[in-house]
């Protein structure tokens, strides 16, 4: 018999080890990667971030996502109770030659970054025509 009751559990954001070159707390955003016929699509959760505060870079086959909050709390901001920790976001991925790096595109909507990583022509599925004898 299946137990129909499930408890709701909170999930903590994963903090990245503190880097000496960055101030404040740095989080590792949750991502989903799906495969389509012609591309991979990566979505990253970046709550509180707008497109002006996101940097996506590709260097030496490493795709980096860096983001900061669109609004920093005021100097006199004193939380009485908080479950949501503030900080920046960082994530990196090594890309293979299966990705056409020159055609990567990005779009940001409602705190979710979506990257489309087109497959290289050589690895895309294709139909092979059959010749008659």
mmCIF file with all atom_site columns, C-alpha atoms in Angstrom:
data_model
loop_
_atom_site.group_PDB
_atom_site.id
_atom_site.type_symbol
_atom_site.label_atom_id
_atom_site.label_alt_id
_atom_site.label_comp_id
_atom_site.label_asym_id
_atom_site.label_entity_id
_atom_site.label_seq_id
_atom_site.pdbx_PDB_ins_code
_atom_site.Cartn_x
_atom_site.Cartn_y
_atom_site.Cartn_z
_atom_site.occupancy
_atom_site.B_iso_or_equiv
_atom_site.pdbx_formal_charge
_atom_site.auth_seq_id
_atom_site.auth_comp_id
_atom_site.auth_asym_id
_atom_site.auth_atom_id
_atom_site.pdbx_PDB_model_num
ATOM 1   C CA . UNK A 1 1   ? 0.000  0.000  0.000   1.00 0.00 ? 1   UNK A CA 1
ATOM 2   C CA . UNK A 1 2   ? 1.339  3.440  -0.940  1.00 0.00 ? 2   UNK A CA 1
ATOM 3   C CA . UNK A 1 3   ? 1.536  6.077  1.768   1.00 0.00 ? 3   UNK A CA 1
ATOM 4   C CA . UNK A 1 4   ? -0.413 9.077  0.415   1.00 0.00 ? 4   UNK A CA 1
ATOM 5   C CA . UNK A 1 5   ? 0.830  11.505 3.069   1.00 0.00 ? 5   UNK A CA 1
ATOM 6   C CA . UNK A 1 6   ? 4.055  13.327 2.439   1.00 0.00 ? 6   UNK A CA 1
ATOM 7   C CA . UNK A 1 7   ? 5.689  15.875 4.649   1.00 0.00 ? 7   UNK A CA 1
ATOM 8   C CA . UNK A 1 8   ? 6.844  19.094 3.077   1.00 0.00 ? 8   UNK A CA 1
ATOM 9   C CA . UNK A 1 9   ? 10.518 19.559 3.703   1.00 0.00 ? 9   UNK A CA 1
ATOM 10  C CA . UNK A 1 10  ? 12.490 22.713 3.173   1.00 0.00 ? 10  UNK A CA 1
ATOM 11  C CA . UNK A 1 11  ? 15.557 22.489 0.998   1.00 0.00 ? 11  UNK A CA 1
ATOM 12  C CA . UNK A 1 12  ? 18.570 24.592 1.828   1.00 0.00 ? 12  UNK A CA 1
ATOM 13  C CA . UNK A 1 13  ? 20.426 26.459 -0.899  1.00 0.00 ? 13  UNK A CA 1
ATOM 14  C CA . UNK A 1 14  ? 23.860 24.972 -1.379  1.00 0.00 ? 14  UNK A CA 1
ATOM 15  C CA . UNK A 1 15  ? 26.584 27.442 -0.489  1.00 0.00 ? 15  UNK A CA 1
ATOM 16  C CA . UNK A 1 16  ? 29.780 27.304 -2.504  1.00 0.00 ? 16  UNK A CA 1
ATOM 17  C CA . UNK A 1 17  ? 33.035 27.375 -0.614  1.00 0.00 ? 17  UNK A CA 1
ATOM 18  C CA . UNK A 1 18  ? 33.925 30.983 0.122   1.00 0.00 ? 18  UNK A CA 1
ATOM 19  C CA . UNK A 1 19  ? 36.369 32.431 -2.357  1.00 0.00 ? 19  UNK A CA 1
ATOM 20  C CA . UNK A 1 20  ? 38.893 35.040 -1.257  1.00 0.00 ? 20  UNK A CA 1
ATOM 21  C CA . UNK A 1 21  ? 38.221 37.100 -4.393  1.00 0.00 ? 21  UNK A CA 1
ATOM 22  C CA . UNK A 1 22  ? 34.469 37.468 -3.796  1.00 0.00 ? 22  UNK A CA 1
ATOM 23  C CA . UNK A 1 23  ? 32.665 39.239 -0.999  1.00 0.00 ? 23  UNK A CA 1
ATOM 24  C CA . UNK A 1 24  ? 29.713 37.706 0.799   1.00 0.00 ? 24  UNK A CA 1
ATOM 25  C CA . UNK A 1 25  ? 27.994 34.362 0.490   1.00 0.00 ? 25  UNK A CA 1
ATOM 26  C CA . UNK A 1 26  ? 28.052 32.548 -2.839  1.00 0.00 ? 26  UNK A CA 1
ATOM 27  C CA . UNK A 1 27  ? 25.438 29.932 -3.778  1.00 0.00 ? 27  UNK A CA 1
ATOM 28  C CA . UNK A 1 28  ? 25.392 27.135 -6.330  1.00 0.00 ? 28  UNK A CA 1
ATOM 29  C CA . UNK A 1 29  ? 22.118 27.567 -8.270  1.00 0.00 ? 29  UNK A CA 1
ATOM 30  C CA . UNK A 1 30  ? 19.953 24.543 -9.012  1.00 0.00 ? 30  UNK A CA 1
ATOM 31  C CA . UNK A 1 31  ? 19.876 23.648 -12.708 1.00 0.00 ? 31  UNK A CA 1
ATOM 32  C CA . UNK A 1 32  ? 17.981 21.327 -15.023 1.00 0.00 ? 32  UNK A CA 1
ATOM 33  C CA . UNK A 1 33  ? 19.443 20.156 -18.317 1.00 0.00 ? 33  UNK A CA 1
ATOM 34  C CA . UNK A 1 34  ? 17.222 18.596 -20.954 1.00 0.00 ? 34  UNK A CA 1
ATOM 35  C CA . UNK A 1 35  ? 18.127 17.208 -24.345 1.00 0.00 ? 35  UNK A CA 1
ATOM 36  C CA . UNK A 1 36  ? 16.195 18.062 -27.462 1.00 0.00 ? 36  UNK A CA 1
ATOM 37  C CA . UNK A 1 37  ? 16.806 16.725 -30.935 1.00 0.00 ? 37  UNK A CA 1
ATOM 38  C CA . UNK A 1 38  ? 18.925 19.722 -31.950 1.00 0.00 ? 38  UNK A CA 1
ATOM 39  C CA . UNK A 1 39  ? 20.068 21.248 -28.644 1.00 0.00 ? 39  UNK A CA 1
ATOM 40  C CA . UNK A 1 40  ? 20.559 20.932 -24.911 1.00 0.00 ? 40  UNK A CA 1
ATOM 41  C CA . UNK A 1 41  ? 18.620 23.378 -22.741 1.00 0.00 ? 41  UNK A CA 1
ATOM 42  C CA . UNK A 1 42  ? 19.954 24.398 -19.337 1.00 0.00 ? 42  UNK A CA 1
ATOM 43  C CA . UNK A 1 43  ? 17.721 26.263 -16.892 1.00 0.00 ? 43  UNK A CA 1
ATOM 44  C CA . UNK A 1 44  ? 19.142 27.778 -13.718 1.00 0.00 ? 44  UNK A CA 1
ATOM 45  C CA . UNK A 1 45  ? 17.189 29.123 -10.743 1.00 0.00 ? 45  UNK A CA 1
ATOM 46  C CA . UNK A 1 46  ? 18.434 32.605 -9.866  1.00 0.00 ? 46  UNK A CA 1
ATOM 47  C CA . UNK A 1 47  ? 15.777 34.048 -7.501  1.00 0.00 ? 47  UNK A CA 1
ATOM 48  C CA . UNK A 1 48  ? 15.943 37.806 -7.020  1.00 0.00 ? 48  UNK A CA 1
ATOM 49  C CA . UNK A 1 49  ? 18.206 38.311 -10.048 1.00 0.00 ? 49  UNK A CA 1
ATOM 50  C CA . UNK A 1 50  ? 17.388 40.208 -13.244 1.00 0.00 ? 50  UNK A CA 1
ATOM 51  C CA . UNK A 1 51  ? 19.152 39.950 -16.623 1.00 0.00 ? 51  UNK A CA 1
ATOM 52  C CA . UNK A 1 52  ? 21.329 43.003 -15.934 1.00 0.00 ? 52  UNK A CA 1
ATOM 53  C CA . UNK A 1 53  ? 22.977 41.213 -13.021 1.00 0.00 ? 53  UNK A CA 1
ATOM 54  C CA . UNK A 1 54  ? 23.777 37.939 -14.807 1.00 0.00 ? 54  UNK A CA 1
ATOM 55  C CA . UNK A 1 55  ? 27.036 37.200 -16.587 1.00 0.00 ? 55  UNK A CA 1
ATOM 56  C CA . UNK A 1 56  ? 27.358 34.120 -18.799 1.00 0.00 ? 56  UNK A CA 1
ATOM 57  C CA . UNK A 1 57  ? 30.841 33.480 -20.173 1.00 0.00 ? 57  UNK A CA 1
ATOM 58  C CA . UNK A 1 58  ? 32.465 30.812 -22.281 1.00 0.00 ? 58  UNK A CA 1
ATOM 59  C CA . UNK A 1 59  ? 36.223 30.501 -22.015 1.00 0.00 ? 59  UNK A CA 1
ATOM 60  C CA . UNK A 1 60  ? 38.383 27.454 -22.782 1.00 0.00 ? 60  UNK A CA 1
ATOM 61  C CA . UNK A 1 61  ? 35.252 25.272 -23.147 1.00 0.00 ? 61  UNK A CA 1
ATOM 62  C CA . UNK A 1 62  ? 34.063 26.240 -19.655 1.00 0.00 ? 62  UNK A CA 1
ATOM 63  C CA . UNK A 1 63  ? 30.640 27.866 -19.432 1.00 0.00 ? 63  UNK A CA 1
ATOM 64  C CA . UNK A 1 64  ? 30.343 30.082 -16.323 1.00 0.00 ? 64  UNK A CA 1
ATOM 65  C CA . UNK A 1 65  ? 27.232 31.611 -14.809 1.00 0.00 ? 65  UNK A CA 1
ATOM 66  C CA . UNK A 1 66  ? 27.685 34.428 -12.298 1.00 0.00 ? 66  UNK A CA 1
ATOM 67  C CA . UNK A 1 67  ? 24.824 36.464 -10.855 1.00 0.00 ? 67  UNK A CA 1
ATOM 68  C CA . UNK A 1 68  ? 24.126 38.934 -8.097  1.00 0.00 ? 68  UNK A CA 1
ATOM 69  C CA . UNK A 1 69  ? 20.886 40.129 -6.559  1.00 0.00 ? 69  UNK A CA 1
ATOM 70  C CA . UNK A 1 70  ? 19.141 42.956 -8.372  1.00 0.00 ? 70  UNK A CA 1
ATOM 71  C CA . UNK A 1 71  ? 18.456 44.790 -5.105  1.00 0.00 ? 71  UNK A CA 1
ATOM 72  C CA . UNK A 1 72  ? 20.816 44.758 -2.160  1.00 0.00 ? 72  UNK A CA 1
ATOM 73  C CA . UNK A 1 73  ? 19.265 45.221 1.290   1.00 0.00 ? 73  UNK A CA 1
ATOM 74  C CA . UNK A 1 74  ? 19.484 48.715 2.784   1.00 0.00 ? 74  UNK A CA 1
ATOM 75  C CA . UNK A 1 75  ? 22.212 49.427 5.331   1.00 0.00 ? 75  UNK A CA 1
ATOM 76  C CA . UNK A 1 76  ? 19.641 49.704 8.126   1.00 0.00 ? 76  UNK A CA 1
ATOM 77  C CA . UNK A 1 77  ? 17.959 46.421 7.119   1.00 0.00 ? 77  UNK A CA 1
ATOM 78  C CA . UNK A 1 78  ? 17.832 44.143 10.169  1.00 0.00 ? 78  UNK A CA 1
ATOM 79  C CA . UNK A 1 79  ? 16.007 40.848 9.628   1.00 0.00 ? 79  UNK A CA 1
ATOM 80  C CA . UNK A 1 80  ? 13.974 39.663 12.614  1.00 0.00 ? 80  UNK A CA 1
ATOM 81  C CA . UNK A 1 81  ? 13.491 36.220 11.108  1.00 0.00 ? 81  UNK A CA 1
ATOM 82  C CA . UNK A 1 82  ? 14.670 34.904 7.778   1.00 0.00 ? 82  UNK A CA 1
ATOM 83  C CA . UNK A 1 83  ? 14.792 31.578 6.005   1.00 0.00 ? 83  UNK A CA 1
ATOM 84  C CA . UNK A 1 84  ? 16.111 32.985 2.756   1.00 0.00 ? 84  UNK A CA 1
ATOM 85  C CA . UNK A 1 85  ? 19.810 33.799 2.767   1.00 0.00 ? 85  UNK A CA 1
ATOM 86  C CA . UNK A 1 86  ? 21.133 36.519 0.485   1.00 0.00 ? 86  UNK A CA 1
ATOM 87  C CA . UNK A 1 87  ? 24.176 36.121 -1.708  1.00 0.00 ? 87  UNK A CA 1
ATOM 88  C CA . UNK A 1 88  ? 25.461 35.774 -5.235  1.00 0.00 ? 88  UNK A CA 1
ATOM 89  C CA . UNK A 1 89  ? 25.376 32.739 -7.516  1.00 0.00 ? 89  UNK A CA 1
ATOM 90  C CA . UNK A 1 90  ? 28.109 30.857 -9.387  1.00 0.00 ? 90  UNK A CA 1
ATOM 91  C CA . UNK A 1 91  ? 28.106 27.707 -11.497 1.00 0.00 ? 91  UNK A CA 1
ATOM 92  C CA . UNK A 1 92  ? 30.459 26.250 -14.129 1.00 0.00 ? 92  UNK A CA 1
ATOM 93  C CA . UNK A 1 93  ? 30.134 23.535 -16.762 1.00 0.00 ? 93  UNK A CA 1
ATOM 94  C CA . UNK A 1 94  ? 32.745 22.042 -19.079 1.00 0.00 ? 94  UNK A CA 1
ATOM 95  C CA . UNK A 1 95  ? 31.342 21.780 -22.600 1.00 0.00 ? 95  UNK A CA 1
ATOM 96  C CA . UNK A 1 96  ? 32.213 19.033 -25.036 1.00 0.00 ? 96  UNK A CA 1
ATOM 97  C CA . UNK A 1 97  ? 32.728 19.346 -28.753 1.00 0.00 ? 97  UNK A CA 1
ATOM 98  C CA . UNK A 1 98  ? 29.117 18.137 -29.146 1.00 0.00 ? 98  UNK A CA 1
ATOM 99  C CA . UNK A 1 99  ? 28.039 21.765 -28.529 1.00 0.00 ? 99  UNK A CA 1
ATOM 100 C CA . UNK A 1 100 ? 28.232 24.462 -31.218 1.00 0.00 ? 100 UNK A CA 1
ATOM 101 C CA . UNK A 1 101 ? 29.654 27.156 -28.924 1.00 0.00 ? 101 UNK A CA 1
ATOM 102 C CA . UNK A 1 102 ? 29.186 29.916 -31.502 1.00 0.00 ? 102 UNK A CA 1
ATOM 103 C CA . UNK A 1 103 ? 25.393 29.504 -31.399 1.00 0.00 ? 103 UNK A CA 1
ATOM 104 C CA . UNK A 1 104 ? 24.731 29.443 -27.631 1.00 0.00 ? 104 UNK A CA 1
ATOM 105 C CA . UNK A 1 105 ? 21.893 31.784 -26.641 1.00 0.00 ? 105 UNK A CA 1
ATOM 106 C CA . UNK A 1 106 ? 20.558 32.967 -23.275 1.00 0.00 ? 106 UNK A CA 1
ATOM 107 C CA . UNK A 1 107 ? 17.269 34.353 -22.020 1.00 0.00 ? 107 UNK A CA 1
ATOM 108 C CA . UNK A 1 108 ? 16.184 35.426 -18.525 1.00 0.00 ? 108 UNK A CA 1
ATOM 109 C CA . UNK A 1 109 ? 12.609 35.445 -17.253 1.00 0.00 ? 109 UNK A CA 1
ATOM 110 C CA . UNK A 1 110 ? 11.218 35.656 -13.700 1.00 0.00 ? 110 UNK A CA 1
ATOM 111 C CA . UNK A 1 111 ? 14.475 34.683 -12.003 1.00 0.00 ? 111 UNK A CA 1
ATOM 112 C CA . UNK A 1 112 ? 15.107 31.719 -14.300 1.00 0.00 ? 112 UNK A CA 1
ATOM 113 C CA . UNK A 1 113 ? 18.018 31.723 -16.748 1.00 0.00 ? 113 UNK A CA 1
ATOM 114 C CA . UNK A 1 114 ? 17.595 29.549 -19.843 1.00 0.00 ? 114 UNK A CA 1
ATOM 115 C CA . UNK A 1 115 ? 20.587 28.694 -22.007 1.00 0.00 ? 115 UNK A CA 1
ATOM 116 C CA . UNK A 1 116 ? 20.148 26.966 -25.340 1.00 0.00 ? 116 UNK A CA 1
ATOM 117 C CA . UNK A 1 117 ? 23.226 24.961 -26.290 1.00 0.00 ? 117 UNK A CA 1
ATOM 118 C CA . UNK A 1 118 ? 22.814 23.867 -29.920 1.00 0.00 ? 118 UNK A CA 1
ATOM 119 C CA . UNK A 1 119 ? 24.309 20.544 -30.894 1.00 0.00 ? 119 UNK A CA 1
ATOM 120 C CA . UNK A 1 120 ? 27.107 20.599 -33.449 1.00 0.00 ? 120 UNK A CA 1
ATOM 121 C CA . UNK A 1 121 ? 25.963 19.559 -36.938 1.00 0.00 ? 121 UNK A CA 1
ATOM 122 C CA . UNK A 1 122 ? 28.195 16.481 -36.828 1.00 0.00 ? 122 UNK A CA 1
ATOM 123 C CA . UNK A 1 123 ? 26.355 15.002 -33.818 1.00 0.00 ? 123 UNK A CA 1
ATOM 124 C CA . UNK A 1 124 ? 22.767 15.937 -34.711 1.00 0.00 ? 124 UNK A CA 1
ATOM 125 C CA . UNK A 1 125 ? 20.584 13.013 -35.704 1.00 0.00 ? 125 UNK A CA 1
ATOM 126 C CA . UNK A 1 126 ? 19.831 12.990 -39.392 1.00 0.00 ? 126 UNK A CA 1
ATOM 127 C CA . UNK A 1 127 ? 17.944 10.858 -41.812 1.00 0.00 ? 127 UNK A CA 1
ATOM 128 C CA . UNK A 1 128 ? 19.995 9.061  -44.417 1.00 0.00 ? 128 UNK A CA 1
ATOM 129 C CA . UNK A 1 129 ? 18.233 8.722  -47.785 1.00 0.00 ? 129 UNK A CA 1
ATOM 130 C CA . UNK A 1 130 ? 18.175 5.280  -49.385 1.00 0.00 ? 130 UNK A CA 1
ATOM 131 C CA . UNK A 1 131 ? 19.236 5.081  -53.030 1.00 0.00 ? 131 UNK A CA 1
ATOM 132 C CA . UNK A 1 132 ? 17.507 2.709  -55.411 1.00 0.00 ? 132 UNK A CA 1
ATOM 133 C CA . UNK A 1 133 ? 19.556 0.132  -57.240 1.00 0.00 ? 133 UNK A CA 1
#
